[in-house]
PDB file of C-alpha atoms in Angstrom:
ATOM      1  CA  MET A  13     161.833  54.048  60.120  1.00  0.00           C
ATOM      2  CA  GLU A  14     160.258  54.756  63.479  1.00  0.00           C
ATOM      3  CA  ILE A  15     157.481  57.340  63.692  1.00  0.00           C
ATOM      4  CA  ILE A  16     157.062  59.063  67.052  1.00  0.00           C
ATOM      5  CA  VAL A  17     153.773  60.894  67.647  1.00  0.00           C
ATOM      6  CA  ARG A  18     153.451  63.294  70.580  1.00  0.00           C
ATOM      7  CA  GLU A  19     152.133  66.742  71.502  1.00  0.00           C
ATOM      8  CA  LEU A  20     153.656  69.734  69.728  1.00  0.00           C
ATOM      9  CA  THR A  21     156.303  71.613  71.696  1.00  0.00           C
ATOM     10  CA  ALA A  22     157.883  75.025  71.094  1.00  0.00           C
ATOM     11  CA  GLN A  23     161.023  73.330  69.758  1.00  0.00           C
ATOM     12  CA  ASP A  24     159.064  71.563  67.000  1.00  0.00           C
ATOM     13  CA  LEU A  25     158.087  74.937  65.540  1.00  0.00           C
ATOM     14  CA  SER A  26     161.531  75.333  64.001  1.00  0.00           C
ATOM     15  CA  GLU A  27     162.116  71.639  63.284  1.00  0.00           C
ATOM     16  CA  GLY A  28     159.725  70.996  60.403  1.00  0.00           C
ATOM     17  CA  PHE A  29     156.308  71.720  61.902  1.00  0.00           C
ATOM     18  CA  LEU A  30     155.557  74.757  59.737  1.00  0.00           C
ATOM     19  CA  GLU A  31     156.940  72.971  56.656  1.00  0.00           C
ATOM     20  CA  SER A  32     154.611  70.028  57.381  1.00  0.00           C
ATOM     21  CA  LEU A  33     151.576  72.314  57.554  1.00  0.00           C
ATOM     22  CA  ALA A  34     152.601  74.018  54.323  1.00  0.00           C
ATOM     23  CA  SER A  35     151.607  70.837  52.475  1.00  0.00           C
ATOM     24  CA  LEU A  36     148.015  71.677  53.492  1.00  0.00           C
ATOM     25  CA  ALA A  37     147.780  75.444  52.982  1.00  0.00           C
ATOM     26  CA  GLU A  38     149.884  78.588  53.141  1.00  0.00           C
ATOM     27  CA  VAL A  39     151.208  79.166  56.674  1.00  0.00           C
ATOM     28  CA  ARG A  40     152.740  82.689  56.735  1.00  0.00           C
ATOM     29  CA  LEU A  41     153.971  82.430  60.354  1.00  0.00           C
ATOM     30  CA  THR A  42     157.484  82.690  61.747  1.00  0.00           C
ATOM     31  CA  PRO A  43     158.328  80.300  64.608  1.00  0.00           C
ATOM     32  CA  PRO A  44     157.876  83.107  67.214  1.00  0.00           C
ATOM     33  CA  GLN A  45     154.444  83.983  65.773  1.00  0.00           C
ATOM     34  CA  ALA A  46     153.554  80.283  65.723  1.00  0.00           C
ATOM     35  CA  LEU A  47     154.509  80.066  69.414  1.00  0.00           C
ATOM     36  CA  GLU A  48     151.938  82.741  70.206  1.00  0.00           C
ATOM     37  CA  VAL A  49     149.301  80.795  68.239  1.00  0.00           C
ATOM     38  CA  LEU A  50     150.307  77.615  70.101  1.00  0.00           C
ATOM     39  CA  ARG A  51     149.785  79.364  73.468  1.00  0.00           C
ATOM     40  CA  ASN A  52     146.351  80.656  72.366  1.00  0.00           C
ATOM     41  CA  ARG A  53     145.344  77.186  71.220  1.00  0.00           C
ATOM     42  CA  GLN A  54     146.556  75.573  74.449  1.00  0.00           C
ATOM     43  CA  ARG A  55     144.468  78.043  76.478  1.00  0.00           C
ATOM     44  CA  ALA A  56     141.413  77.004  74.427  1.00  0.00           C
ATOM     45  CA  GLY A  57     142.192  73.326  75.069  1.00  0.00           C
ATOM     46  CA  VAL A  58     143.195  72.525  71.477  1.00  0.00           C
ATOM     47  CA  ARG A  59     145.731  69.692  71.166  1.00  0.00           C
ATOM     48  CA  THR A  60     148.267  69.731  68.361  1.00  0.00           C
ATOM     49  CA  TYR A  61     150.215  66.544  67.642  1.00  0.00           C
ATOM     50  CA  VAL A  62     153.360  66.052  65.611  1.00  0.00           C
ATOM     51  CA  ALA A  63     154.883  63.007  63.978  1.00  0.00           C
ATOM     52  CA  ARG A  64     158.673  62.935  64.085  1.00  0.00           C
ATOM     53  CA  MET A  65     161.025  60.798  61.999  1.00  0.00           C
ATOM     54  CA  GLN A  66     164.791  61.070  61.589  1.00  0.00           C
ATOM     55  CA  GLY A  67     165.042  63.933  64.075  1.00  0.00           C
ATOM     56  CA  GLN A  68     162.481  66.237  62.482  1.00  0.00           C
ATOM     57  CA  VAL A  69     158.761  66.927  62.315  1.00  0.00           C
ATOM     58  CA  VAL A  70     157.232  65.294  59.239  1.00  0.00           C
ATOM     59  CA  GLY A  71     153.516  65.660  59.970  1.00  0.00           C
ATOM     60  CA  THR A  72     150.850  67.073  62.264  1.00  0.00           C
ATOM     61  CA  ALA A  73     147.217  66.698  63.274  1.00  0.00           C
ATOM     62  CA  THR A  74     144.942  68.667  65.597  1.00  0.00           C
ATOM     63  CA  LEU A  75     142.332  67.478  68.083  1.00  0.00           C
ATOM     64  CA  LEU A  76     139.789  69.997  69.277  1.00  0.00           C
ATOM     65  CA  LEU A  77     137.552  68.879  72.159  1.00  0.00           C
ATOM     66  CA  GLU A  78     134.064  70.336  72.368  1.00  0.00           C
ATOM     67  CA  GLN A  79     131.772  69.813  75.334  1.00  0.00           C
ATOM     68  CA  LYS A  80     128.177  69.544  74.157  1.00  0.00           C
ATOM     69  CA  PHE A  81     124.952  70.304  75.993  1.00  0.00           C
ATOM     70  CA  ILE A  82     123.432  67.291  74.210  1.00  0.00           C
ATOM     71  CA  HIS A  83     124.316  63.714  75.168  1.00  0.00           C
ATOM     72  CA  GLY A  84     124.527  64.634  78.866  1.00  0.00           C
ATOM     73  CA  GLY A  85     127.282  67.192  78.402  1.00  0.00           C
ATOM     74  CA  GLY A  86     129.374  64.684  76.426  1.00  0.00           C
ATOM     75  CA  LEU A  87     132.620  65.462  74.631  1.00  0.00           C
ATOM     76  CA  VAL A  88     133.079  65.438  70.871  1.00  0.00           C
ATOM     77  CA  GLY A  89     136.519  65.380  69.258  1.00  0.00           C
ATOM     78  CA  HIS A  90     137.142  67.282  66.021  1.00  0.00           C
ATOM     79  CA  ILE A  91     140.174  66.227  64.004  1.00  0.00           C
ATOM     80  CA  GLU A  92     141.580  69.127  62.006  1.00  0.00           C
ATOM     81  CA  ASP A  93     144.577  69.943  59.839  1.00  0.00           C
ATOM     82  CA  VAL A  94     146.125  66.537  59.197  1.00  0.00           C
ATOM     83  CA  ALA A  95     149.239  67.264  57.157  1.00  0.00           C
ATOM     84  CA  VAL A  96     152.312  65.272  56.112  1.00  0.00           C
ATOM     85  CA  ARG A  97     155.381  66.707  54.342  1.00  0.00           C
ATOM     86  CA  GLY A  98     155.327  65.717  50.689  1.00  0.00           C
ATOM     87  CA  GLU A  99     158.456  63.571  50.746  1.00  0.00           C
ATOM     88  CA  TYR A 100     157.172  61.577  53.753  1.00  0.00           C
ATOM     89  CA  GLN A 101     153.719  60.804  52.392  1.00  0.00           C
ATOM     90  CA  GLY A 102     152.797  57.152  51.827  1.00  0.00           C
ATOM     91  CA  ARG A 103     154.823  55.909  54.816  1.00  0.00           C
ATOM     92  CA  GLY A 104     152.071  55.641  57.424  1.00  0.00           C
ATOM     93  CA  VAL A 105     152.673  59.055  59.006  1.00  0.00           C
ATOM     94  CA  GLY A 106     149.110  60.296  58.439  1.00  0.00           C
ATOM     95  CA  SER A 107     147.644  57.041  59.755  1.00  0.00           C
ATOM     96  CA  ALA A 108     149.816  57.214  62.877  1.00  0.00           C
ATOM     97  CA  LEU A 109     148.705  60.803  63.516  1.00  0.00           C
ATOM     98  CA  VAL A 110     144.982  60.132  63.035  1.00  0.00           C
ATOM     99  CA  GLN A 111     145.149  56.962  65.148  1.00  0.00           C
ATOM    100  CA  HIS A 112     146.932  58.862  67.909  1.00  0.00           C
ATOM    101  CA  ALA A 113     144.441  61.757  67.894  1.00  0.00           C
ATOM    102  CA  THR A 114     141.504  59.324  67.789  1.00  0.00           C
ATOM    103  CA  GLU A 115     142.897  57.340  70.724  1.00  0.00           C
ATOM    104  CA  GLU A 116     143.497  60.542  72.725  1.00  0.00           C
ATOM    105  CA  ALA A 117     139.858  61.532  72.096  1.00  0.00           C
ATOM    106  CA  ARG A 118     138.685  58.103  73.244  1.00  0.00           C
ATOM    107  CA  LYS A 119     140.844  58.258  76.398  1.00  0.00           C
ATOM    108  CA  ARG A 120     139.449  61.717  77.239  1.00  0.00           C
ATOM    109  CA  GLY A 121     135.929  60.296  77.091  1.00  0.00           C
ATOM    110  CA  CYS A 122     134.654  61.544  73.721  1.00  0.00           C
ATOM    111  CA  TYR A 123     131.579  59.697  72.489  1.00  0.00           C
ATOM    112  CA  LYS A 124     132.546  60.374  68.870  1.00  0.00           C
ATOM    113  CA  VAL A 125     135.196  62.015  66.728  1.00  0.00           C
ATOM    114  CA  ILE A 126     134.285  63.889  63.562  1.00  0.00           C
ATOM    115  CA  LEU A 127     136.326  65.265  60.698  1.00  0.00           C
ATOM    116  CA  ASP A 128     135.822  66.679  57.227  1.00  0.00           C
ATOM    117  CA  CYS A 129     137.737  65.509  54.179  1.00  0.00           C
ATOM    118  CA  PHE A 130     137.663  65.478  50.419  1.00  0.00           C
ATOM    119  CA  GLU A 131     136.223  62.524  48.521  1.00  0.00           C
ATOM    120  CA  HIS A 132     139.602  61.011  47.614  1.00  0.00           C
ATOM    121  CA  LEU A 133     140.545  60.702  51.310  1.00  0.00           C
ATOM    122  CA  VAL A 134     137.389  58.853  52.385  1.00  0.00           C
ATOM    123  CA  PRO A 135     139.038  55.412  51.866  1.00  0.00           C
ATOM    124  CA  PHE A 136     142.090  56.479  53.918  1.00  0.00           C
ATOM    125  CA  TYR A 137     139.898  57.470  56.872  1.00  0.00           C
ATOM    126  CA  GLY A 138     137.689  54.426  56.266  1.00  0.00           C
ATOM    127  CA  ARG A 139     140.668  52.158  57.011  1.00  0.00           C
ATOM    128  CA  LEU A 140     140.999  53.971  60.368  1.00  0.00           C
ATOM    129  CA  GLY A 141     137.342  53.363  61.282  1.00  0.00           C
ATOM    130  CA  TYR A 142     135.752  56.607  60.053  1.00  0.00           C
ATOM    131  CA  ARG A 143     132.459  56.394  58.172  1.00  0.00           C
ATOM    132  CA  ARG A 144     130.689  58.901  55.933  1.00  0.00           C
ATOM    133  CA  HIS A 145     128.038  60.682  57.926  1.00  0.00           C
ATOM    134  CA  ASN A 146     127.031  63.976  56.310  1.00  0.00           C
ATOM    135  CA  PHE A 147     128.289  66.889  54.209  1.00  0.00           C
ATOM    136  CA  GLY A 148     130.784  69.640  54.936  1.00  0.00           C
ATOM    137  CA  LEU A 149     129.681  73.158  53.940  1.00  0.00           C
ATOM    138  CA  ARG A 150     131.552  76.457  54.089  1.00  0.00           C
ATOM    139  CA  ILE A 151     131.194  80.183  53.595  1.00  0.00           C
ATOM    140  CA  ASP A 152     134.207  82.405  52.903  1.00  0.00           C
ATOM    141  CA  PHE A 153     134.690  86.040  53.898  1.00  0.00           C
TER     142      PHE A 153
ATOM    143  CA  MET B  19     106.393  87.590  65.722  1.00  0.00           C
ATOM    144  CA  GLU B  20     109.759  89.089  66.608  1.00  0.00           C
ATOM    145  CA  ILE B  21     112.757  86.774  66.946  1.00  0.00           C
ATOM    146  CA  ILE B  22     115.522  87.999  69.253  1.00  0.00           C
ATOM    147  CA  VAL B  23     118.918  86.298  68.904  1.00  0.00           C
ATOM    148  CA  ARG B  24     121.570  86.828  71.570  1.00  0.00           C
ATOM    149  CA  GLU B  25     124.144  84.944  73.667  1.00  0.00           C
ATOM    150  CA  LEU B  26     122.855  82.246  76.011  1.00  0.00           C
ATOM    151  CA  THR B  27     122.535  83.291  79.676  1.00  0.00           C
ATOM    152  CA  ALA B  28     122.010  81.196  82.802  1.00  0.00           C
ATOM    153  CA  GLN B  29     118.353  82.224  82.863  1.00  0.00           C
ATOM    154  CA  ASP B  30     117.720  80.754  79.403  1.00  0.00           C
ATOM    155  CA  LEU B  31     118.629  77.300  80.707  1.00  0.00           C
ATOM    156  CA  SER B  32     115.246  76.962  82.383  1.00  0.00           C
ATOM    157  CA  GLU B  33     113.292  78.939  79.775  1.00  0.00           C
ATOM    158  CA  GLY B  34     113.243  76.546  76.846  1.00  0.00           C
ATOM    159  CA  PHE B  35     116.924  76.153  75.959  1.00  0.00           C
ATOM    160  CA  LEU B  36     117.163  72.479  76.874  1.00  0.00           C
ATOM    161  CA  GLU B  37     113.800  71.775  75.210  1.00  0.00           C
ATOM    162  CA  SER B  38     115.095  73.447  72.031  1.00  0.00           C
ATOM    163  CA  LEU B  39     118.190  71.239  72.001  1.00  0.00           C
ATOM    164  CA  ALA B  40     116.059  68.149  72.567  1.00  0.00           C
ATOM    165  CA  SER B  41     114.807  68.504  68.979  1.00  0.00           C
ATOM    166  CA  LEU B  42     118.376  67.631  67.927  1.00  0.00           C
ATOM    167  CA  ALA B  43     119.388  64.826  70.314  1.00  0.00           C
ATOM    168  CA  GLU B  44     118.815  63.628  73.855  1.00  0.00           C
ATOM    169  CA  VAL B  45     120.031  66.207  76.388  1.00  0.00           C
ATOM    170  CA  ARG B  46     119.949  64.515  79.841  1.00  0.00           C
ATOM    171  CA  LEU B  47     121.020  67.646  81.749  1.00  0.00           C
ATOM    172  CA  THR B  48     119.237  69.553  84.508  1.00  0.00           C
ATOM    173  CA  PRO B  49     119.521  73.358  84.357  1.00  0.00           C
ATOM    174  CA  PRO B  50     122.221  73.351  87.131  1.00  0.00           C
ATOM    175  CA  GLN B  51     124.242  70.737  85.228  1.00  0.00           C
ATOM    176  CA  ALA B  52     123.782  72.740  82.032  1.00  0.00           C
ATOM    177  CA  LEU B  53     125.118  75.820  83.845  1.00  0.00           C
ATOM    178  CA  GLU B  54     128.335  73.953  84.594  1.00  0.00           C
ATOM    179  CA  VAL B  55     128.617  72.955  80.918  1.00  0.00           C
ATOM    180  CA  LEU B  56     127.978  76.587  79.923  1.00  0.00           C
ATOM    181  CA  ARG B  57     130.846  77.760  82.176  1.00  0.00           C
ATOM    182  CA  ASN B  58     133.195  75.128  80.704  1.00  0.00           C
ATOM    183  CA  ARG B  59     132.253  76.172  77.185  1.00  0.00           C
ATOM    184  CA  GLN B  60     132.721  79.870  77.967  1.00  0.00           C
ATOM    185  CA  ARG B  61     136.211  79.147  79.340  1.00  0.00           C
ATOM    186  CA  ALA B  62     137.036  77.409  76.048  1.00  0.00           C
ATOM    187  CA  GLY B  63     135.729  80.413  74.082  1.00  0.00           C
ATOM    188  CA  VAL B  64     132.654  78.626  72.693  1.00  0.00           C
ATOM    189  CA  ARG B  65     129.697  80.942  71.987  1.00  0.00           C
ATOM    190  CA  THR B  66     126.157  79.649  72.383  1.00  0.00           C
ATOM    191  CA  TYR B  67     123.317  81.705  70.932  1.00  0.00           C
ATOM    192  CA  VAL B  68     119.609  81.480  71.602  1.00  0.00           C
ATOM    193  CA  ALA B  69     116.591  82.664  69.655  1.00  0.00           C
ATOM    194  CA  ARG B  70     113.739  83.930  71.829  1.00  0.00           C
ATOM    195  CA  MET B  71     110.111  84.449  70.838  1.00  0.00           C
ATOM    196  CA  GLN B  72     107.093  85.092  73.046  1.00  0.00           C
ATOM    197  CA  GLY B  73     109.198  85.184  76.213  1.00  0.00           C
ATOM    198  CA  GLN B  74     110.905  81.838  75.779  1.00  0.00           C
ATOM    199  CA  VAL B  75     113.862  80.176  74.070  1.00  0.00           C
ATOM    200  CA  VAL B  76     112.767  78.521  70.831  1.00  0.00           C
ATOM    201  CA  GLY B  77     116.110  77.711  69.236  1.00  0.00           C
ATOM    202  CA  THR B  78     119.885  77.684  69.608  1.00  0.00           C
ATOM    203  CA  ALA B  79     123.131  77.562  67.635  1.00  0.00           C
ATOM    204  CA  THR B  80     126.775  77.318  68.641  1.00  0.00           C
ATOM    205  CA  LEU B  81     129.843  79.079  67.242  1.00  0.00           C
ATOM    206  CA  LEU B  82     133.222  77.602  68.048  1.00  0.00           C
ATOM    207  CA  LEU B  83     136.250  79.699  67.070  1.00  0.00           C
ATOM    208  CA  GLU B  84     139.462  77.904  66.188  1.00  0.00           C
ATOM    209  CA  GLN B  85     142.757  79.676  65.638  1.00  0.00           C
ATOM    210  CA  LYS B  86     144.728  77.925  62.915  1.00  0.00           C
ATOM    211  CA  PHE B  87     148.464  77.809  62.309  1.00  0.00           C
ATOM    212  CA  ILE B  88     147.678  77.945  58.591  1.00  0.00           C
ATOM    213  CA  HIS B  89     146.481  81.139  56.872  1.00  0.00           C
ATOM    214  CA  GLY B  90     148.728  83.288  59.074  1.00  0.00           C
ATOM    215  CA  GLY B  91     147.144  82.179  62.347  1.00  0.00           C
ATOM    216  CA  GLY B  92     143.667  82.962  60.973  1.00  0.00           C
ATOM    217  CA  LEU B  93     140.398  82.147  62.721  1.00  0.00           C
ATOM    218  CA  VAL B  94     137.868  79.583  61.514  1.00  0.00           C
ATOM    219  CA  GLY B  95     134.318  79.481  62.839  1.00  0.00           C
ATOM    220  CA  HIS B  96     132.549  76.152  63.323  1.00  0.00           C
ATOM    221  CA  ILE B  97     128.765  76.276  63.520  1.00  0.00           C
ATOM    222  CA  GLU B  98     127.405  73.435  65.658  1.00  0.00           C
ATOM    223  CA  ASP B  99     124.125  72.264  67.125  1.00  0.00           C
ATOM    224  CA  VAL B 100     121.569  74.381  65.317  1.00  0.00           C
ATOM    225  CA  ALA B 101     118.238  73.387  66.861  1.00  0.00           C
ATOM    226  CA  VAL B 102     114.703  74.807  66.787  1.00  0.00           C
ATOM    227  CA  ARG B 103     111.793  73.559  68.905  1.00  0.00           C
ATOM    228  CA  GLY B 104     109.417  71.518  66.765  1.00  0.00           C
ATOM    229  CA  GLU B 105     106.420  73.838  67.042  1.00  0.00           C
ATOM    230  CA  TYR B 106     108.543  76.866  66.022  1.00  0.00           C
ATOM    231  CA  GLN B 107     110.156  75.323  62.956  1.00  0.00           C
ATOM    232  CA  GLY B 108     109.435  76.911  59.567  1.00  0.00           C
ATOM    233  CA  ARG B 109     109.236  80.453  60.966  1.00  0.00           C
ATOM    234  CA  GLY B 110     112.746  81.684  60.205  1.00  0.00           C
ATOM    235  CA  VAL B 111     114.223  80.872  63.626  1.00  0.00           C
ATOM    236  CA  GLY B 112     116.981  78.617  62.252  1.00  0.00           C
ATOM    237  CA  SER B 113     117.886  81.164  59.562  1.00  0.00           C
ATOM    238  CA  ALA B 114     118.078  83.963  62.145  1.00  0.00           C
ATOM    239  CA  LEU B 115     120.373  81.847  64.338  1.00  0.00           C
ATOM    240  CA  VAL B 116     122.722  80.821  61.520  1.00  0.00           C
ATOM    241  CA  GLN B 117     122.859  84.374  60.145  1.00  0.00           C
ATOM    242  CA  HIS B 118     123.682  85.716  63.611  1.00  0.00           C
ATOM    243  CA  ALA B 119     126.418  83.139  64.257  1.00  0.00           C
ATOM    244  CA  THR B 120     127.861  83.702  60.770  1.00  0.00           C
ATOM    245  CA  GLU B 121     127.890  87.478  61.276  1.00  0.00           C
ATOM    246  CA  GLU B 122     129.559  87.100  64.701  1.00  0.00           C
ATOM    247  CA  ALA B 123     132.254  84.946  63.075  1.00  0.00           C
ATOM    248  CA  ARG B 124     132.779  87.559  60.370  1.00  0.00           C
ATOM    249  CA  LYS B 125     133.007  90.361  62.950  1.00  0.00           C
ATOM    250  CA  ARG B 126     135.570  88.410  64.951  1.00  0.00           C
ATOM    251  CA  GLY B 127     137.739  88.133  61.846  1.00  0.00           C
ATOM    252  CA  CYS B 128     137.154  84.544  60.707  1.00  0.00           C
ATOM    253  CA  TYR B 129     138.230  83.889  57.137  1.00  0.00           C
ATOM    254  CA  LYS B 130     135.618  81.151  56.782  1.00  0.00           C
ATOM    255  CA  VAL B 131     132.868  79.359  58.676  1.00  0.00           C
ATOM    256  CA  ILE B 132     132.292  75.639  58.277  1.00  0.00           C
ATOM    257  CA  LEU B 133     129.500  73.318  59.350  1.00  0.00           C
ATOM    258  CA  ASP B 134     128.302  69.790  58.757  1.00  0.00           C
ATOM    259  CA  CYS B 135     124.734  68.893  57.828  1.00  0.00           C
ATOM    260  CA  PHE B 136     122.625  66.179  56.324  1.00  0.00           C
ATOM    261  CA  GLU B 137     121.745  66.226  52.630  1.00  0.00           C
ATOM    262  CA  HIS B 138     118.200  67.527  53.123  1.00  0.00           C
ATOM    263  CA  LEU B 139     119.521  70.663  54.875  1.00  0.00           C
ATOM    264  CA  VAL B 140     121.995  71.644  52.136  1.00  0.00           C
ATOM    265  CA  PRO B 141     119.399  73.908  50.404  1.00  0.00           C
ATOM    266  CA  PHE B 142     118.576  75.642  53.735  1.00  0.00           C
ATOM    267  CA  TYR B 143     122.242  76.499  54.308  1.00  0.00           C
ATOM    268  CA  GLY B 144     122.648  77.286  50.611  1.00  0.00           C
ATOM    269  CA  ARG B 145     120.139  80.143  50.990  1.00  0.00           C
ATOM    270  CA  LEU B 146     122.377  81.515  53.757  1.00  0.00           C
ATOM    271  CA  GLY B 147     125.492  81.469  51.579  1.00  0.00           C
ATOM    272  CA  TYR B 148     126.975  78.091  52.533  1.00  0.00           C
ATOM    273  CA  ARG B 149     128.315  75.876  49.756  1.00  0.00           C
ATOM    274  CA  ARG B 150     129.133  72.173  49.671  1.00  0.00           C
ATOM    275  CA  HIS B 151     132.834  71.704  50.193  1.00  0.00           C
ATOM    276  CA  ASN B 152     133.644  68.168  51.366  1.00  0.00           C
ATOM    277  CA  PHE B 153     132.356  65.210  53.379  1.00  0.00           C
ATOM    278  CA  GLY B 154     131.704  64.763  57.084  1.00  0.00           C
ATOM    279  CA  LEU B 155     133.021  61.530  58.606  1.00  0.00           C
ATOM    280  CA  ARG B 156     132.669  60.129  62.105  1.00  0.00           C
ATOM    281  CA  ILE B 157     133.786  57.340  64.390  1.00  0.00           C
ATOM    282  CA  ASP B 158     131.740  56.352  67.468  1.00  0.00           C
ATOM    283  CA  PHE B 159     133.061  54.956  70.746  1.00  0.00           C
TER     284      PHE B 159
END
């Protein structure tokens, strides 16, 4: 089954995008609310990708580009929110999304891409070229 | 000695800001080039903070705000590039910067703040309320 990965469009919002994200965390957005979020993210230069199969969205990943002062003003890519709908997991959708986002970061001139993940996903990202580097910490409000 | 933490201004660029960052990684930017990077970052909504002591910049930290589709379109803060000039380390400058950035994230409505660090800095961030959550991975180009 062919997997097509491309940038998120408004139409995707009601064709499985929100259901794909729900495999990651609660979403609580209607498609019109999600459209407003999409516009905000586009203004901030955040890229959202979708994977489509069989006429619907089955997964998503985000690439956030950050221009640093260090490394001569170089760009760093942050991969965020990689999610695949439960029934489509194990078919290469996540790999296709991460490879696409990584390649987009490389084409835009990033000197590295970073991401955070849980222990059990380290081998998955390892197969895509990602290596353990440090620790992810958080504080909740 | 009083530590003042506030947003980075153009003037700071030639008053120790680049030297502070150099404790983290090579910078390779002149103040005019750094000003262009600052403008790009401001357009993308990235906040850069500086700590000043004795009339100069002695440290910096960055807060990047990301609007998610998950959690009802909630905001996540990313703390990046916390750096203190070598001779000012161990005087509470880093803590003041991270506390300020964390408080700014809270005030702007973030539901969490995340950051990546090396093992030996986990206790430092732990004292500021940050807990281990996952692993930081990277790929270099």
